Amino acid sequence: MTMTHAPRAVINQITISNEEFAKFCEFFYRKTGINYHQSKKYYVDRRIIDRMNKTNSENFRDYFTFIRFQGSGEELQFLVNAMTVNETYFFREDYQFEALVKSMLPNLARTRRATKPIKIWSVPCSSGEEPYSIAINILEKWDQADQWDIEIYASDIDSKILAEARAGLFGARSLARVPPALLSRYFVSTGEGSYRICDELRGSIDFSLINIVDPMQTRKYTDIDIIFCRNLLIYFDDIARREAVEMFYETMSPGGYICLGHSESMSRMTSLFVPRKFGDTIVYQKPEE
């Protein structure tokens, strides 16, 4: 497709009709499972028009054709990166990390051989605060950590934020809840007001670009014992939520656990999982065979 190099002043005046917005939302939903309603039109329009400017698209029809048929899928990935929200920090909703080291991991350790690794999946992992928090909590608070092979996987649909996660560089906002002792133990100051997580932890996390609505991409995950999927499913509609949790169910080991965000409830999506209360949090368990 040939992209027309229209004058910038004209491009900035582009508007997206309600019909075009609906067409885009249906396409984006099929690709990502994320469902945007009319109330989000301003948010979505701004990001589409920004990408139209960057690709010198003359109108929505040209841009929509471009993202649908570009062989590499590069522009669709740029748009996905622009659309996704990445707001997180270390030890967020830390009561679930307490449940991880005090209940979930000890329960798993009691029912299996130490020769089988414990697999944990953080999705979406955003800029890495969650999977790194998982690793730090295990090292600091689970007294059996040295006795087990623990594999931590982290995935996101946003390629730009994954690059940041792999780099492991964090500012004051992300680190606000990290105690000074842990900051000195696991981070190195860059001298510019930010800190880089230690190489050992960076190398221990398997980061991958994954779209969870694409079965070809999620099939690499098998026998997962614990999933952290917090504040993702709120962006899905009922059908996409159900399909996502059924996919999680298939990837998990019997007796495995899944943690959702505090405003999410598995009971509204499926009856496949059993709710378990550990301390101040509720997690969901795949029944044991």
PDB file of N, CA and C in Angstrom, residues 21-67:
ATOM      1  N   PHE A  21     -15.138   4.295  14.147  1.00  0.00           N
ATOM      2  CA  PHE A  21     -14.747   3.903  15.501  1.00  0.00           C
ATOM      3  C   PHE A  21     -15.254   2.497  15.825  1.00  0.00           C
ATOM      4  N   ALA A  22     -16.513   2.226  15.490  1.00  0.00           N
ATOM      5  CA  ALA A  22     -17.092   0.908  15.758  1.00  0.00           C
ATOM      6  C   ALA A  22     -16.365  -0.177  14.966  1.00  0.00           C
ATOM      7  N   LYS A  23     -16.019   0.136  13.711  1.00  0.00           N
ATOM      8  CA  LYS A  23     -15.308  -0.825  12.868  1.00  0.00           C
ATOM      9  C   LYS A  23     -13.927  -1.128  13.453  1.00  0.00           C
ATOM     10  N   PHE A  24     -13.240  -0.074  13.898  1.00  0.00           N
ATOM     11  CA  PHE A  24     -11.923  -0.276  14.501  1.00  0.00           C
ATOM     12  C   PHE A  24     -12.027  -1.095  15.780  1.00  0.00           C
ATOM     13  N   CYS A  25     -12.993  -0.764  16.644  1.00  0.00           N
ATOM     14  CA  CYS A  25     -13.121  -1.468  17.927  1.00  0.00           C
ATOM     15  C   CYS A  25     -13.392  -2.948  17.727  1.00  0.00           C
ATOM     16  N   GLU A  26     -14.191  -3.284  16.723  1.00  0.00           N
ATOM     17  CA  GLU A  26     -14.477  -4.697  16.449  1.00  0.00           C
ATOM     18  C   GLU A  26     -13.203  -5.406  16.015  1.00  0.00           C
ATOM     19  N   PHE A  27     -12.412  -4.759  15.162  1.00  0.00           N
ATOM     20  CA  PHE A  27     -11.139  -5.328  14.706  1.00  0.00           C
ATOM     21  C   PHE A  27     -10.158  -5.477  15.875  1.00  0.00           C
ATOM     22  N   PHE A  28     -10.016  -4.434  16.690  1.00  0.00           N
ATOM     23  CA  PHE A  28      -9.072  -4.463  17.800  1.00  0.00           C
ATOM     24  C   PHE A  28      -9.474  -5.511  18.835  1.00  0.00           C
ATOM     25  N   TYR A  29     -10.756  -5.674  19.041  1.00  0.00           N
ATOM     26  CA  TYR A  29     -11.257  -6.689  19.966  1.00  0.00           C
ATOM     27  C   TYR A  29     -10.882  -8.092  19.489  1.00  0.00           C
ATOM     28  N   ARG A  30     -11.050  -8.339  18.187  1.00  0.00           N
ATOM     29  CA  ARG A  30     -10.715  -9.661  17.650  1.00  0.00           C
ATOM     30  C   ARG A  30      -9.221  -9.944  17.780  1.00  0.00           C
ATOM     31  N   LYS A  31      -8.420  -8.900  17.660  1.00  0.00           N
ATOM     32  CA  LYS A  31      -6.975  -9.071  17.717  1.00  0.00           C
ATOM     33  C   LYS A  31      -6.436  -9.197  19.138  1.00  0.00           C
ATOM     34  N   THR A  32      -7.052  -8.521  20.092  1.00  0.00           N
ATOM     35  CA  THR A  32      -6.468  -8.432  21.438  1.00  0.00           C
ATOM     36  C   THR A  32      -7.385  -8.866  22.577  1.00  0.00           C
ATOM     37  N   GLY A  33      -8.688  -8.959  22.327  1.00  0.00           N
ATOM     38  CA  GLY A  33      -9.635  -9.244  23.406  1.00  0.00           C
ATOM     39  C   GLY A  33     -10.028  -8.003  24.186  1.00  0.00           C
ATOM     40  N   ILE A  34      -9.408  -6.848  23.897  1.00  0.00           N
ATOM     41  CA  ILE A  34      -9.699  -5.609  24.614  1.00  0.00           C
ATOM     42  C   ILE A  34     -10.898  -4.937  23.972  1.00  0.00           C
ATOM     43  N   ASN A  35     -11.872  -4.575  24.791  1.00  0.00           N
ATOM     44  CA  ASN A  35     -13.147  -4.065  24.305  1.00  0.00           C
ATOM     45  C   ASN A  35     -13.311  -2.598  24.681  1.00  0.00           C
ATOM     46  N   TYR A  36     -13.342  -1.722  23.689  1.00  0.00           N
ATOM     47  CA  TYR A  36     -13.545  -0.299  23.934  1.00  0.00           C
ATOM     48  C   TYR A  36     -14.981   0.097  23.606  1.00  0.00           C
ATOM     49  N   HIS A  37     -15.603   0.853  24.520  1.00  0.00           N
ATOM     50  CA  HIS A  37     -16.959   1.343  24.305  1.00  0.00           C
ATOM     51  C   HIS A  37     -16.920   2.784  23.818  1.00  0.00           C
ATOM     52  N   GLN A  38     -18.095   3.286  23.439  1.00  0.00           N
ATOM     53  CA  GLN A  38     -18.203   4.653  22.930  1.00  0.00           C
ATOM     54  C   GLN A  38     -17.658   5.677  23.924  1.00  0.00           C
ATOM     55  N   SER A  39     -17.771   5.379  25.219  1.00  0.00           N
ATOM     56  CA  SER A  39     -17.283   6.309  26.244  1.00  0.00           C
ATOM     57  C   SER A  39     -15.767   6.516  26.169  1.00  0.00           C
ATOM     58  N   LYS A  40     -15.051   5.593  25.515  1.00  0.00           N
ATOM     59  CA  LYS A  40     -13.596   5.689  25.375  1.00  0.00           C
ATOM     60  C   LYS A  40     -13.177   6.248  24.018  1.00  0.00           C
ATOM     61  N   LYS A  41     -14.137   6.781  23.255  1.00  0.00           N
ATOM     62  CA  LYS A  41     -13.834   7.206  21.884  1.00  0.00           C
ATOM     63  C   LYS A  41     -12.732   8.269  21.836  1.00  0.00           C
ATOM     64  N   TYR A  42     -12.772   9.230  22.730  1.00  0.00           N
ATOM     65  CA  TYR A  42     -11.764  10.286  22.717  1.00  0.00           C
ATOM     66  C   TYR A  42     -10.370   9.693  22.946  1.00  0.00           C
ATOM     67  N   TYR A  43     -10.271   8.799  23.919  1.00  0.00           N
ATOM     68  CA  TYR A  43      -8.997   8.139  24.238  1.00  0.00           C
ATOM     69  C   TYR A  43      -8.476   7.370  23.027  1.00  0.00           C
ATOM     70  N   VAL A  44      -9.357   6.585  22.397  1.00  0.00           N
ATOM     71  CA  VAL A  44      -8.956   5.763  21.254  1.00  0.00           C
ATOM     72  C   VAL A  44      -8.623   6.634  20.052  1.00  0.00           C
ATOM     73  N   ASP A  45      -9.477   7.623  19.760  1.00  0.00           N
ATOM     74  CA  ASP A  45      -9.261   8.488  18.601  1.00  0.00           C
ATOM     75  C   ASP A  45      -7.902   9.175  18.651  1.00  0.00           C
ATOM     76  N   ARG A  46      -7.544   9.701  19.818  1.00  0.00           N
ATOM     77  CA  ARG A  46      -6.271  10.416  19.950  1.00  0.00           C
ATOM     78  C   ARG A  46      -5.107   9.522  19.563  1.00  0.00           C
ATOM     79  N   ARG A  47      -5.145   8.275  19.987  1.00  0.00           N
ATOM     80  CA  ARG A  47      -4.033   7.365  19.716  1.00  0.00           C
ATOM     81  C   ARG A  47      -4.016   6.908  18.256  1.00  0.00           C
ATOM     82  N   ILE A  48      -5.190   6.683  17.679  1.00  0.00           N
ATOM     83  CA  ILE A  48      -5.228   6.328  16.257  1.00  0.00           C
ATOM     84  C   ILE A  48      -4.713   7.485  15.406  1.00  0.00           C
ATOM     85  N   ILE A  49      -5.193   8.690  15.699  1.00  0.00           N
ATOM     86  CA  ILE A  49      -4.788   9.845  14.898  1.00  0.00           C
ATOM     87  C   ILE A  49      -3.291  10.116  15.047  1.00  0.00           C
ATOM     88  N   ASP A  50      -2.747   9.882  16.220  1.00  0.00           N
ATOM     89  CA  ASP A  50      -1.307  10.039  16.400  1.00  0.00           C
ATOM     90  C   ASP A  50      -0.547   9.070  15.500  1.00  0.00           C
ATOM     91  N   ARG A  51      -1.014   7.817  15.430  1.00  0.00           N
ATOM     92  CA  ARG A  51      -0.354   6.844  14.563  1.00  0.00           C
ATOM     93  C   ARG A  51      -0.596   7.170  13.087  1.00  0.00           C
ATOM     94  N   MET A  52      -1.754   7.728  12.755  1.00  0.00           N
ATOM     95  CA  MET A  52      -2.014   8.168  11.386  1.00  0.00           C
ATOM     96  C   MET A  52      -1.033   9.268  10.987  1.00  0.00           C
ATOM     97  N   ASN A  53      -0.795  10.192  11.912  1.00  0.00           N
ATOM     98  CA  ASN A  53       0.196  11.246  11.654  1.00  0.00           C
ATOM     99  C   ASN A  53       1.576  10.653  11.398  1.00  0.00           C
ATOM    100  N   LYS A  54       1.956   9.689  12.230  1.00  0.00           N
ATOM    101  CA  LYS A  54       3.299   9.118  12.127  1.00  0.00           C
ATOM    102  C   LYS A  54       3.487   8.287  10.858  1.00  0.00           C
ATOM    103  N   THR A  55       2.380   7.760  10.301  1.00  0.00           N
ATOM    104  CA  THR A  55       2.469   6.967   9.069  1.00  0.00           C
ATOM    105  C   THR A  55       2.030   7.756   7.840  1.00  0.00           C
ATOM    106  N   ASN A  56       1.719   9.066   8.042  1.00  0.00           N
ATOM    107  CA  ASN A  56       1.286   9.929   6.941  1.00  0.00           C
ATOM    108  C   ASN A  56       0.063   9.378   6.212  1.00  0.00           C
ATOM    109  N   SER A  57      -0.859   8.806   6.978  1.00  0.00           N
ATOM    110  CA  SER A  57      -2.106   8.310   6.394  1.00  0.00           C
ATOM    111  C   SER A  57      -3.039   9.478   6.107  1.00  0.00           C
ATOM    112  N   GLU A  58      -3.660   9.485   4.937  1.00  0.00           N
ATOM    113  CA  GLU A  58      -4.522  10.600   4.557  1.00  0.00           C
ATOM    114  C   GLU A  58      -5.848  10.573   5.296  1.00  0.00           C
ATOM    115  N   ASN A  59      -6.361   9.368   5.569  1.00  0.00           N
ATOM    116  CA  ASN A  59      -7.666   9.241   6.208  1.00  0.00           C
ATOM    117  C   ASN A  59      -7.737   7.914   6.947  1.00  0.00           C
ATOM    118  N   PHE A  60      -8.799   7.741   7.706  1.00  0.00           N
ATOM    119  CA  PHE A  60      -8.939   6.528   8.514  1.00  0.00           C
ATOM    120  C   PHE A  60      -8.963   5.287   7.638  1.00  0.00           C
ATOM    121  N   ARG A  61      -9.651   5.357   6.499  1.00  0.00           N
ATOM    122  CA  ARG A  61      -9.745   4.177   5.634  1.00  0.00           C
ATOM    123  C   ARG A  61      -8.370   3.686   5.209  1.00  0.00           C
ATOM    124  N   ASP A  62      -7.486   4.611   4.814  1.00  0.00           N
ATOM    125  CA  ASP A  62      -6.136   4.222   4.428  1.00  0.00           C
ATOM    126  C   ASP A  62      -5.387   3.573   5.597  1.00  0.00           C
ATOM    127  N   TYR A  63      -5.497   4.192   6.764  1.00  0.00           N
ATOM    128  CA  TYR A  63      -4.765   3.658   7.922  1.00  0.00           C
ATOM    129  C   TYR A  63      -5.316   2.294   8.325  1.00  0.00           C
ATOM    130  N   PHE A  64      -6.633   2.156   8.312  1.00  0.00           N
ATOM    131  CA  PHE A  64      -7.255   0.890   8.708  1.00  0.00           C
ATOM    132  C   PHE A  64      -6.844  -0.225   7.755  1.00  0.00           C
ATOM    133  N   THR A  65      -6.804   0.086   6.474  1.00  0.00           N
ATOM    134  CA  THR A  65      -6.332  -0.901   5.493  1.00  0.00           C
ATOM    135  C   THR A  65      -4.876  -1.281   5.765  1.00  0.00           C
ATOM    136  N   PHE A  66      -4.085  -0.274   6.097  1.00  0.00           N
ATOM    137  CA  PHE A  66      -2.663  -0.497   6.372  1.00  0.00           C
ATOM    138  C   PHE A  66      -2.460  -1.464   7.528  1.00  0.00           C
ATOM    139  N   ILE A  67      -3.118  -1.241   8.675  1.00  0.00           N
ATOM    140  CA  ILE A  67      -2.880  -2.103   9.841  1.00  0.00           C
ATOM    141  C   ILE A  67      -3.469  -3.500   9.647  1.00  0.00           C
TER     142      ILE A  67
END
